[in-house]
């Protein structure tokens, strides 16, 4: 489909805050989002903002002992909408946003900062139990079920304690029925690993040259389709993880963009072929994955191997002068997004014409 | 991911003065100087070379030639329109950059969304459940931990370069043989897995009607689920995976039937040649919205395939009434009319023969 008019990125609202923002997430089924981070006095803070027709209003806030690093709603049901957070001291906590004196669930198993968090299966049934995965500087990746206290349901640790690499990113995927599920993890040395939670085995491992900052499957609740990883030094790797060949592995497309670290990768929830990457120079880049004519070919032995497609650039725009570290698409409204940058500013964005792709 | 890394990354890229060039770009790319001519550039067919010329011109190492750079860029746009050197970054639009009508449309859209979302949000807040409920058990793994086994294996095999005794024992031929065997084993395993997968996929598409659906306690949840499944179905549909798309649309309809998901299932059924089912879905849409354009067109298509031409003609005429300029509807109408006409003609012929 040839579309003449490209999507435009529009800044709908912005708000300067007085703390460093680490992550932003929309509250599902609402026009509200949370912003988390830490104040200069060391306290962690969670704020809830509500979108009015043309303004941004703070609804409530609460502060805790340590800086919050990352958060997700995706392991919680729509009726609860509990926020799972990871903080600088390695605590995982799950909050009821209206009753936030004590967390609903907490663990202190990680020894260092939790860099990344992801949730799965909170809202949809038939795709397994709701679980949270956390990746930490101590090198371990742990999977949690809020119904089980203190002990993770699965744990992936480095073989030698001293050689532990800082885990920078985690993502769930392949969760298309009650049994199957994988966790992908990206490390500071450029390792990307896919762990299978059903067989408890390392399913795939690959080293890209630079530290993996962002990692996401295009959709969590289907047989795994694509995995996108973003790294330091402006590289984007997009793997077709549908077909794995014993020698060739997964088909891969790479792109250079942003001229700096690519901090974030977020697929559009309404269309898995479109995703946004955010850069260290304050730029946003909108991509679309175009499949090749035939996704799978057969080699001389009759074994299938994947054929890489192409990444086409839909739009790129500069938003701020500082790295954009937080970005989240709104699941209830196509094209609506919120971002946070090192310049301590929240921005509500609208990307137009996405329904045409 | 620290600020330091970020700064280091910035200084490496954005400021070319920091990087001491050991050789100029022109010698690195090995492009003859006489290629830097309007005459050459305008006729060049090599996209890669044009990219290199453009890079050299933009670097300013050889001097300032804006017109030649422009000409190169124009040529590159023809030869290799998708080149990454043609990507231009723009600033994010602010509200006052927009046209009045665009702005109004966006604000209206946002107001609608905010109002709608607010309503559903309230409904959910009123129905908060204290206990996390899930029909799936907590994951029970025999082995709670896994470590990197691979790395260890590699370390054991490695022979130190000064370990001459071990190297004496090392026989490259057997090692190569070992590798070959290992490779063969891997290929065999992959083949087996492939067969298993094929078997599974065959089993997967057997109709399993036993799936039970939990009724959603709130309207908001039903709408949310219905929308998510429809979007998932759209993706599968676009990727040409109609079987999966049908499954998603069905789940979506079970959560909450809407015009959109019924219409989408109808077109998926058409693709899968399930015309009766498609017809049913179209009729359901038409009971909600009598004049729905898509439903009428799809109904006509299904009826045509079922060889009920007169009914098909009726539906397609309704569609054309609604949107006279729709080319797909017109084309379909033409082909249906032809069929109708032929039937009429055939019957007439018979009558003539009898007389």
PDB file of C-alpha atoms in Angstrom, chain A residues 113 123 192 305 331:
ATOM      1  CA  UNK A 113      19.311  -1.841  40.980  1.00  0.00           C
ATOM      2  CA  UNK A 123      -5.561  -8.475  30.858  1.00  0.00           C
ATOM      3  CA  UNK A 192      20.957 -11.106  23.924  1.00  0.00           C
ATOM      4  CA  UNK A 305      15.409 -20.507   7.129  1.00  0.00           C
ATOM      5  CA  UNK A 331      -3.184   1.072  24.210  1.00  0.00           C
TER       6      UNK A 331
END
